[in-house]
Each structure stands twice: as C-alpha cells, then as structure tokens.
Amino acid sequence: MLNADGHEHDDFFLIPDQELKLIFTCCHPALSFDNQVALTLQVICGLSAEQIATTFIKSKKATEQRLVRAKKKIKLAGIPYQVPDKAQLSERLDAVLKIIYLIFNQGYYSERNDQLIQERLVRQAIRLGQLIVDLIPDHAEAIGLLSLMYFHKARMAARSGNLFIDLATQNRSLWHTEEITFANQLFEQAMTLKSLGTFQLQAAISGVHTMAQTFEDTDWTQISLLYEKLLSYQNDAIVNINQAVALSYCGQASKALNILTQLESDKNVRHYLPYFVAKAHVHETLGQTSKAIFNYDLAIAQSKHPSERQYLDQKRCAIKKGLL
Amino acid sequence: MQYLLMIYSAEDQGPQPGSDEFMTMIGEYQQFTNEVQENGALLGGEPLESITTATTVRIRNNQASITDGPFAETKEALGGYYLLECKDLDEAIAYAKKIPSVHFGSIEIRPIMNLPG
C-alpha cells in the first residue's frame, strides 16, 4: 500500500495478535534500548531508516547499520516471535509501554521532525497502545498509558504549531472534548484494576489539568499530591521539577525552592532547560525578581529553538516591566 | 537451538568452599543439572578449576608465548558452563535465571554458531 510520500507503508494491516508478537520481539530486553526503539519504529510503525535517523539526530548510515545488527541478533540469538508467558509478561510489557510512550513523545514534543512524521509517531503510538489494551485487557498500566496519550493528544491543537505555548496561555476551547472524555473513561477503567503505576498517575495529573475551565481554576493541591505519589514510584529530576512547580502554585513556593535547590547537584539538570524555567518561575513567585531574571537568562542561553527563546524572553521582559 | 551459558563470578563472591552455604549451592547445582537433563536440554556442562590454575597460550609472529593466568585480568572470571538445547532465547534466559550463581555472578548466553553444511 503506497501512501502520499510515495514509497512505503503507513499503517500496517497485520493480524493484531501477530503484530503483538512482533512488538515483543522488537522490544526484547536482549536488544539494547536504542535498538528496541529503532526496530519498533521501522518494523511496527513503518518509518524509514532516514526518518528514524532524523528523529534521533543520527546519521542515516548509522541507523541502517543499527537496524541490520539488531535484526541479525534476533535471528542468530533466537529471540522468539511470541507473547511472553505469564511469568514474564508484566515485566516485558512494562518495557513495551516505555517504548510506546517514547515514540509518542518523539512525535509530541520534538521540533526536529517535520509535521508529517510527528503526526505519524503520535498516531502510531496511540494505535499500539490501543492494540495492547485490546489484546491484554487487564493490564492497568497499559490502559493508563493509553489514557495519558489521549489526554495529551486532546490538547495538541491548542499548541497551534508552537510547542512552547504553556498551559497557562493555551486556548482551552481548542481542547478536544471527545478525546478528553475518552481519556477519562480509560483512566476510570484502569483504576478498577487496582494496580497503580506511573502511567496512571501521570494520566491522573493530566486529568486534573483538563478538568479546569481556566488555568486559574487548576486544582494544584490535588496535582501536588499526585506528584508526591508519583515520586514514590519514580524519584527522578523531572518529577521533582514538576512537583516544585505544582507546589509553587499552591502557596508553597519556599518548599518548591528547596526541592529545586537540592536538585542543583544532580548532573541531569545542568543542561535541562525546564529546570531553569521552573527555578525562574519559583523565584518570581517568591518576589525574588533578579534571581528570576537570572534563571530566565540561563534558560534562554540553553534554548535551541527560536519559538522557545521568544516565549522565555517574553516571560523575562514581563518581570522587568513589573520592576519599572 | 544450542546455547552456551557461561557462568562468570568473582572467586571471592558467593559461598566459599568449605562452608555450609557452599554445600547448599552444590546441591542446587545438582538439582539444576537434573532438571535440564530430565527436560532433554542438557548437552554438556562442567565447572572449571580456579583462575589461579589458568594458562594462556598465544602465537605471534610464529613465536609462542605461554603465560600463567587468564587471558584478561578481570574480577569476574569464567567458572563453569552449560551447553543447552533450547527452543529460543527466552527459554535459555529462563534456564539462566535458575543457575545458582546468577544471584552473585552473571550468566552470559551465547548461541552456538550454526555452521553450514
């Protein structure tokens, strides 16, 4: 089946349970994580080596070699084409879900891709998430991931081509209400299985955001409680940063600043732009304007995208104006 | 398919010879060997003497060199192996998880090369 770009498949029509087996082959833990991602994108999502290379800023040749080596390992090491047995399923499925979410995020956040690839990555990630929920219906985290992806997708239009329109300034009337309803249904379905995990918690957080009619209506207390819970599963820099932002919105900016200050020694945040944006925001909330401006400057210096720089510069200028 | 399961561990790790724990481990190894044998998977398998007994041989430029010790000085050394017939890698991994040393050492699984003809 040829499509608009003329030379390859977009959507595959494999029999679903065969495709599921193929997903477990591509995401086998005996393959490195990068190889799992590349294989899944090629074999399951139908991306060309060139498109995969663009997505991950690698050369086309290196990506082709990676794919050849990975396929060779599957064949020579006897990596099976099957859904793992019950004893291994949960652990192996977790790895598959991680790959699906990575593919989704590559489509959702990456500015490197052209819009066509972005949309395809998002569509394929959701398709795979749905496939897993259809074939393994009692896995709470799989349903949680699908819910989370729908919550994100529902807000895609409101970003209007600009990745850096933050939640505060999004036009909420552009949110896709049907998708939000569907995401909520999935979330409730996941909760009935009583097996909480990181995807369900992130979906819950997205759910709380979408319930608010305006940014000011956001139930930040609820969100910070959910981040607190998420930290007990995944205590990494990103969750801590999000937790700090949530706390700053519910009157706990000093606590937020403590969290961010403690992260300073974490080498993962040294080049992580959202860290400096969060810090700037928290300082701003505490009325520490010069520190806020300093952190916006750091964030702007790290930014690689014009639209992002422009957005951050507006934030910085707004503080400066306030000083006059 | 045939797989070689190579058992690597540091000799000062895990139960030490002479201890009760060591005897327990020997029992567990016996149990594992019985299991793979009963399943028809066992093609071979032996423990190796300590690396202090290792000898390494090389010929370079027609000159043989014979040295005392393993070929590479690593903390974890090959201590034994099993050669198993398995349906696929998942089965080999499932067996590897049952080898007693897996709890303090590492099991490297390598498929046996299928020579044509």
Coordinates of C-alpha atoms in Angstrom, one line a residue:
Chain A
M1 CA 0.0 0.0 0.0
L2 CA 1.6 3.2 -1.1
N3 CA 0.7 6.5 0.5
A4 CA 1.4 10.2 -0.1
D5 CA 5.1 10.0 0.3
G6 CA 5.1 7.5 -2.4
H7 CA 7.2 4.6 -1.4
E8 CA 6.2 3.0 1.8
H9 CA 3.6 1.7 4.1
D10 CA 2.0 4.0 6.7
D11 CA -0.3 1.7 8.5
F12 CA 0.2 -2.0 8.5
F13 CA -2.6 -4.5 8.3
L14 CA -1.0 -7.3 10.2
I15 CA -3.4 -9.5 12.1
P16 CA -3.4 -7.9 15.6
D17 CA -2.1 -10.9 17.6
Q18 CA 0.7 -11.3 15.1
E19 CA 1.6 -7.7 15.4
L20 CA 1.6 -8.0 19.2
K21 CA 4.1 -10.9 18.9
L22 CA 6.2 -8.7 16.7
I23 CA 6.2 -5.9 19.2
F24 CA 7.5 -8.2 21.9
T25 CA 10.3 -9.3 19.5
C26 CA 11.3 -5.8 18.7
C27 CA 11.2 -4.8 22.4
H28 CA 13.0 -7.8 23.7
P29 CA 15.4 -7.0 26.6
A30 CA 18.2 -8.9 24.9
L31 CA 18.3 -5.9 22.5
S32 CA 19.7 -2.6 23.6
F33 CA 17.1 0.1 24.4
D34 CA 18.1 2.2 21.3
N35 CA 17.9 -0.9 19.1
Q36 CA 14.4 -1.7 20.5
V37 CA 13.3 1.8 19.7
A38 CA 14.7 1.8 16.2
L39 CA 13.3 -1.6 15.4
T40 CA 9.9 -0.8 16.7
L41 CA 9.8 2.4 14.6
Q42 CA 10.8 0.6 11.5
V43 CA 9.1 -2.8 11.8
I44 CA 5.9 -1.7 13.6
C45 CA 5.5 1.9 12.8
G46 CA 6.7 1.7 9.2
L47 CA 9.2 4.6 9.4
S48 CA 12.2 4.5 7.0
A49 CA 15.8 4.4 8.3
E50 CA 16.1 8.0 7.2
Q51 CA 13.1 9.1 9.2
I52 CA 14.3 7.3 12.2
A53 CA 17.7 8.9 11.8
T54 CA 16.1 12.4 11.6
T55 CA 14.0 11.7 14.8
F56 CA 17.0 10.8 16.8
I57 CA 19.6 13.1 15.2
K58 CA 21.7 10.2 14.0
S59 CA 23.1 9.6 10.6
K60 CA 21.1 7.5 8.1
K61 CA 24.1 5.1 7.7
A62 CA 24.5 4.6 11.4
T63 CA 20.7 3.9 11.7
E64 CA 20.8 1.5 8.9
Q65 CA 23.7 -0.4 10.4
R66 CA 21.9 -0.4 13.8
L67 CA 18.8 -2.0 12.2
V68 CA 20.8 -4.6 10.4
R69 CA 22.8 -5.6 13.5
A70 CA 19.6 -5.7 15.6
K71 CA 17.8 -8.0 13.1
K72 CA 20.9 -10.2 12.9
K73 CA 20.9 -10.6 16.6
I74 CA 17.2 -11.5 16.6
K75 CA 17.9 -14.2 14.1
L76 CA 21.2 -15.6 15.4
A77 CA 20.4 -15.4 19.1
G78 CA 17.0 -17.0 18.6
I79 CA 14.9 -14.1 20.0
P80 CA 11.4 -15.6 19.8
Y81 CA 8.4 -14.3 18.0
Q82 CA 5.8 -14.7 20.7
V83 CA 3.9 -13.1 23.5
P84 CA 5.9 -13.9 26.7
D85 CA 4.4 -16.4 29.2
K86 CA 2.5 -15.2 32.2
A87 CA 5.6 -15.3 34.4
Q88 CA 7.4 -12.8 32.2
L89 CA 4.6 -10.8 30.7
S90 CA 4.3 -8.0 33.2
E91 CA 8.0 -7.1 33.3
R92 CA 8.3 -7.4 29.5
L93 CA 5.1 -5.4 28.9
D94 CA 6.5 -2.5 31.0
A95 CA 9.4 -2.2 28.6
V96 CA 7.0 -2.2 25.6
L97 CA 4.9 0.5 27.2
K98 CA 8.0 2.6 27.8
I99 CA 8.9 2.4 24.1
I100 CA 5.4 3.3 23.1
Y101 CA 5.5 6.4 25.3
L102 CA 8.9 7.4 24.0
I103 CA 7.6 7.1 20.4
F104 CA 4.6 9.2 21.4
N105 CA 6.8 11.9 23.0
Q106 CA 9.1 12.0 20.0
G107 CA 6.0 12.9 18.0
Y108 CA 4.5 15.2 20.5
Y109 CA 7.4 17.3 21.6
S110 CA 10.2 17.0 19.1
E111 CA 10.7 20.1 16.9
R112 CA 13.3 18.3 14.8
N113 CA 10.7 16.3 12.9
D114 CA 8.5 17.6 10.1
Q115 CA 4.9 17.7 11.0
L116 CA 4.1 14.6 8.9
I117 CA 6.4 12.4 10.9
Q118 CA 5.3 14.0 14.2
E119 CA 1.7 13.2 13.5
R120 CA 2.5 9.7 12.4
L121 CA 4.5 9.0 15.5
V122 CA 1.6 10.2 17.7
R123 CA -0.9 8.2 15.7
Q124 CA 1.2 5.0 15.7
A125 CA 1.9 5.3 19.5
I126 CA -1.8 5.5 20.2
R127 CA -2.6 2.7 17.8
L128 CA 0.0 0.4 19.5
G129 CA -1.3 1.5 22.9
Q130 CA -4.9 0.6 21.8
L131 CA -3.7 -2.7 20.3
I132 CA -2.2 -3.8 23.6
V133 CA -5.2 -2.8 25.6
D134 CA -7.4 -4.8 23.2
L135 CA -5.3 -7.9 23.4
I136 CA -4.1 -7.7 27.0
P137 CA -7.2 -6.0 28.5
D138 CA -6.4 -6.5 32.2
H139 CA -3.1 -4.6 32.5
A140 CA -3.8 -1.4 34.4
E141 CA -0.7 0.5 33.2
A142 CA -1.3 -0.2 29.6
I143 CA -4.8 1.4 29.9
G144 CA -3.1 4.2 32.0
L145 CA -0.7 4.9 29.2
L146 CA -3.5 5.0 26.6
S147 CA -5.4 7.4 28.8
L148 CA -2.3 9.6 29.2
M149 CA -1.7 9.7 25.5
Y150 CA -5.3 10.7 24.8
F151 CA -5.1 13.5 27.5
H152 CA -2.0 14.9 25.7
K153 CA -3.4 14.5 22.2
A154 CA -6.6 16.3 23.2
R155 CA -4.6 19.4 23.9
M156 CA -2.4 19.2 20.8
A157 CA -4.5 21.6 18.7
A158 CA -4.2 24.3 21.4
R159 CA -0.5 24.4 20.9
S160 CA -1.2 25.7 17.4
G161 CA 2.2 24.6 15.9
N162 CA 4.1 26.3 18.8
L163 CA 5.4 23.7 21.3
F164 CA 6.0 26.3 23.9
I165 CA 2.6 27.8 24.5
D166 CA 2.4 26.7 28.1
L167 CA -0.7 25.5 29.8
A168 CA -1.4 29.0 31.3
T169 CA -1.8 30.6 27.9
Q170 CA -3.4 27.8 25.9
N171 CA -6.8 28.5 24.4
R172 CA -8.8 25.8 26.3
S173 CA -11.7 25.9 23.9
L174 CA -9.4 24.2 21.3
W175 CA -9.1 21.2 23.5
H176 CA -10.6 18.1 22.0
T177 CA -13.5 17.3 24.4
E178 CA -14.3 13.9 23.0
E179 CA -10.7 12.8 23.4
I180 CA -10.7 14.1 27.0
T181 CA -13.9 12.1 27.7
F182 CA -12.4 9.0 26.2
A183 CA -9.2 9.6 28.3
N184 CA -11.3 9.9 31.4
Q185 CA -13.1 6.7 30.7
L186 CA -9.9 4.8 30.1
F187 CA -8.5 6.2 33.4
E188 CA -11.5 5.0 35.4
Q189 CA -11.2 1.6 33.7
A190 CA -7.6 1.4 34.7
M191 CA -8.4 2.4 38.3
T192 CA -10.9 -0.5 38.7
L193 CA -8.0 -2.9 38.2
K194 CA -6.4 -1.6 41.4
S195 CA -2.8 -1.8 40.3
L196 CA -1.4 1.7 40.3
G197 CA 1.7 2.8 38.4
T198 CA 3.5 5.7 36.8
F199 CA 1.3 6.0 33.7
Q200 CA -1.9 6.0 35.6
L201 CA -0.6 8.7 37.9
Q202 CA 0.6 10.9 35.0
A203 CA -2.8 10.4 33.4
A204 CA -4.5 11.4 36.7
I205 CA -2.4 14.6 36.7
S206 CA -3.3 15.4 33.1
G207 CA -6.9 14.6 34.0
V208 CA -6.9 17.2 36.8
H209 CA -5.4 19.8 34.4
T210 CA -8.2 19.2 31.8
M211 CA -10.9 19.5 34.4
A212 CA -10.0 23.2 35.0
Q213 CA -12.0 25.6 32.8
T214 CA -9.3 28.2 33.2
F215 CA -5.7 27.9 34.2
E216 CA -6.6 29.7 37.5
D217 CA -9.1 27.0 38.3
T218 CA -6.5 24.3 38.3
D219 CA -6.6 22.2 41.5
W220 CA -2.9 22.5 42.3
T221 CA -3.2 20.9 45.7
Q222 CA -4.5 17.7 44.0
I223 CA -1.8 17.9 41.4
S224 CA 1.0 18.2 44.0
L225 CA -0.5 15.3 45.9
L226 CA -0.4 13.2 42.8
Y227 CA 3.2 14.2 42.1
E228 CA 4.1 13.2 45.7
K229 CA 2.7 9.8 44.9
L230 CA 4.5 9.6 41.6
L231 CA 7.7 10.4 43.4
S232 CA 7.3 7.2 45.4
Y233 CA 7.4 5.3 42.1
Q234 CA 9.9 7.4 40.1
N235 CA 12.1 9.7 42.1
D236 CA 13.9 11.5 39.3
A237 CA 14.8 15.1 38.5
I238 CA 11.9 15.6 36.1
V239 CA 9.2 14.5 38.5
N240 CA 10.8 16.7 41.3
I241 CA 10.8 19.7 39.0
N242 CA 7.2 19.2 38.2
Q243 CA 6.4 18.8 41.8
A244 CA 8.2 22.0 42.6
V245 CA 6.1 23.9 40.0
A246 CA 2.9 22.4 41.4
L247 CA 3.8 23.4 44.9
S248 CA 4.7 27.0 43.8
Y249 CA 1.1 27.3 42.5
C250 CA -0.5 26.2 45.8
G251 CA 1.2 28.6 48.1
Q252 CA 4.3 26.5 48.9
A253 CA 6.9 28.3 46.9
S254 CA 9.6 28.1 49.6
K255 CA 9.2 24.3 49.7
A256 CA 9.4 24.3 45.9
L257 CA 12.6 26.3 46.0
N258 CA 14.1 23.8 48.5
I259 CA 13.4 21.0 46.1
L260 CA 14.9 22.8 43.2
T261 CA 18.0 23.8 45.2
Q262 CA 18.5 20.2 46.3
L263 CA 18.5 19.2 42.6
E264 CA 21.4 21.6 41.8
S265 CA 24.0 18.9 42.4
D266 CA 22.2 16.5 40.1
K267 CA 24.1 16.4 36.8
N268 CA 21.0 15.6 34.9
V269 CA 19.6 19.1 35.4
R270 CA 22.7 21.0 34.5
H271 CA 21.6 21.2 30.8
Y272 CA 17.9 20.6 31.4
L273 CA 16.1 23.7 30.3
P274 CA 12.8 23.1 32.2
Y275 CA 14.9 23.1 35.4
F276 CA 15.9 26.8 34.9
V277 CA 12.4 27.8 33.8
A278 CA 11.0 26.2 36.9
K279 CA 13.6 27.9 39.1
A280 CA 12.8 31.3 37.4
H281 CA 9.1 30.8 38.0
V282 CA 9.6 29.9 41.7
H283 CA 11.9 32.9 42.3
E284 CA 9.3 35.1 40.5
T285 CA 6.5 33.7 42.8
L286 CA 8.7 34.5 45.8
G287 CA 9.2 38.0 44.6
Q288 CA 12.9 37.4 44.0
T289 CA 12.9 39.1 40.7
S290 CA 16.6 39.4 40.0
K291 CA 17.1 35.7 40.6
A292 CA 14.1 35.0 38.4
I293 CA 15.6 37.1 35.6
F294 CA 19.0 35.4 36.1
N295 CA 17.4 31.9 35.7
Y296 CA 15.4 33.0 32.6
D297 CA 18.7 34.2 31.1
L298 CA 20.2 30.8 31.8
A299 CA 17.2 29.1 30.2
I300 CA 17.3 31.3 27.1
A301 CA 21.1 30.6 26.8
Q302 CA 20.3 26.9 26.7
S303 CA 17.4 27.1 24.3
K304 CA 17.9 25.8 20.8
H305 CA 14.5 26.8 19.3
P306 CA 13.6 30.3 18.2
S307 CA 9.9 30.0 19.3
E308 CA 11.0 28.8 22.7
R309 CA 13.5 31.6 23.1
Q310 CA 10.9 34.1 22.2
Y311 CA 8.5 32.7 24.7
L312 CA 11.1 32.8 27.5
D313 CA 12.1 36.3 26.6
Q314 CA 8.5 37.4 26.9
K315 CA 8.4 36.0 30.4
R316 CA 11.6 37.7 31.3
C317 CA 10.5 41.1 29.9
A318 CA 7.2 40.8 31.8
I319 CA 9.2 40.7 35.1
K320 CA 11.4 43.6 34.0
K321 CA 8.3 45.7 33.2
G322 CA 6.9 44.9 36.6
L323 CA 10.1 46.4 38.1
L324 CA 9.6 49.7 36.5
Chain B
M1 CA 19.0 -24.0 19.0
Q2 CA 22.1 -24.6 21.1
Y3 CA 23.2 -22.1 23.7
L4 CA 26.3 -21.9 25.8
L5 CA 25.5 -20.5 29.2
M6 CA 28.8 -19.2 30.7
I7 CA 28.9 -18.7 34.4
Y8 CA 31.0 -15.7 35.5
S9 CA 31.7 -14.6 39.0
A10 CA 34.5 -13.2 41.2
E11 CA 36.0 -16.0 43.1
D12 CA 35.7 -14.1 46.4
Q13 CA 32.0 -13.7 45.8
G14 CA 29.2 -16.1 46.7
P15 CA 29.5 -19.1 49.0
Q16 CA 33.1 -20.1 49.7
P17 CA 34.4 -23.8 49.5
G18 CA 34.2 -25.5 52.9
S19 CA 31.2 -23.5 54.1
D20 CA 27.7 -24.9 54.6
E21 CA 26.4 -22.4 52.1
F22 CA 28.8 -23.9 49.5
M23 CA 27.4 -27.3 50.1
T24 CA 23.9 -26.0 49.7
M25 CA 24.9 -24.4 46.4
I26 CA 26.4 -27.6 45.2
G27 CA 23.0 -29.2 45.9
E28 CA 21.3 -26.5 44.0
Y29 CA 23.6 -27.0 41.0
Q30 CA 22.9 -30.8 41.2
Q31 CA 19.2 -30.0 41.1
F32 CA 19.5 -27.7 38.1
T33 CA 21.6 -30.2 36.3
N34 CA 19.0 -32.9 36.9
E35 CA 16.2 -30.5 35.7
V36 CA 17.9 -29.7 32.4
Q37 CA 18.8 -33.4 32.0
E38 CA 15.2 -34.5 32.6
N39 CA 14.0 -31.9 30.1
G40 CA 16.3 -33.2 27.5
A41 CA 18.1 -29.9 27.3
L42 CA 21.5 -30.8 28.7
L43 CA 24.2 -31.3 26.0
G44 CA 27.1 -30.7 28.4
G45 CA 28.3 -28.7 31.3
E46 CA 31.2 -28.6 33.7
P47 CA 32.6 -26.5 36.5
L48 CA 36.2 -25.2 36.0
E49 CA 39.1 -25.1 38.4
S50 CA 40.0 -21.7 39.8
I51 CA 41.7 -19.0 37.6
T52 CA 44.9 -19.5 39.6
T53 CA 45.2 -22.7 37.5
A54 CA 44.7 -20.9 34.2
T55 CA 47.3 -20.9 31.4
T56 CA 47.1 -18.7 28.4
V57 CA 48.7 -19.5 25.1
R58 CA 49.4 -17.2 22.1
I59 CA 51.4 -17.4 18.9
R60 CA 52.5 -14.1 17.5
N61 CA 55.0 -13.9 14.6
N62 CA 55.5 -17.6 14.9
Q63 CA 56.6 -17.1 18.5
A64 CA 54.6 -19.0 21.1
S65 CA 54.0 -17.3 24.4
I66 CA 52.7 -19.3 27.3
T67 CA 51.7 -17.3 30.4
D68 CA 50.4 -18.0 33.8
G69 CA 46.9 -16.7 34.4
P70 CA 43.7 -15.9 32.4
F71 CA 43.8 -14.1 29.1
A72 CA 42.4 -10.9 30.7
E73 CA 42.7 -9.7 34.3
T74 CA 39.1 -9.2 35.2
K75 CA 37.4 -9.6 38.6
E76 CA 34.7 -11.8 37.2
A77 CA 36.1 -15.0 35.6
L78 CA 34.5 -17.9 33.8
G79 CA 33.8 -20.5 36.4
G80 CA 31.8 -23.1 34.5
Y81 CA 29.3 -23.6 31.7
Y82 CA 26.3 -25.4 30.5
L83 CA 25.6 -26.3 26.9
L84 CA 21.8 -26.5 26.4
E85 CA 19.4 -27.2 23.7
C86 CA 16.6 -24.6 23.9
K87 CA 13.6 -23.6 21.8
D88 CA 14.6 -20.0 21.8
L89 CA 16.4 -17.2 23.7
D90 CA 13.5 -16.9 26.2
E91 CA 13.9 -20.5 27.2
A92 CA 17.7 -20.0 27.6
I93 CA 17.1 -16.9 29.7
A94 CA 14.6 -18.8 31.9
Y95 CA 17.3 -21.5 32.5
A96 CA 20.0 -18.9 33.2
K97 CA 17.8 -17.4 35.9
K98 CA 17.8 -20.8 37.6
I99 CA 21.6 -21.3 37.7
P100 CA 22.6 -20.8 41.4
S101 CA 25.5 -18.4 40.7
V102 CA 23.1 -16.0 39.0
H103 CA 22.4 -14.4 42.4
F104 CA 26.0 -13.1 42.8
G105 CA 27.7 -13.6 39.4
S106 CA 26.5 -13.2 35.8
I107 CA 25.4 -15.7 33.2
E108 CA 26.4 -14.9 29.6
I109 CA 24.3 -16.6 27.0
R110 CA 25.8 -17.2 23.6
P111 CA 24.1 -19.0 20.7
I112 CA 26.3 -21.7 19.2
M113 CA 27.1 -20.8 15.6
N114 CA 25.3 -22.9 13.0
L115 CA 27.9 -23.9 10.5
P116 CA 26.5 -24.5 7.1
G117 CA 26.8 -28.0 5.5

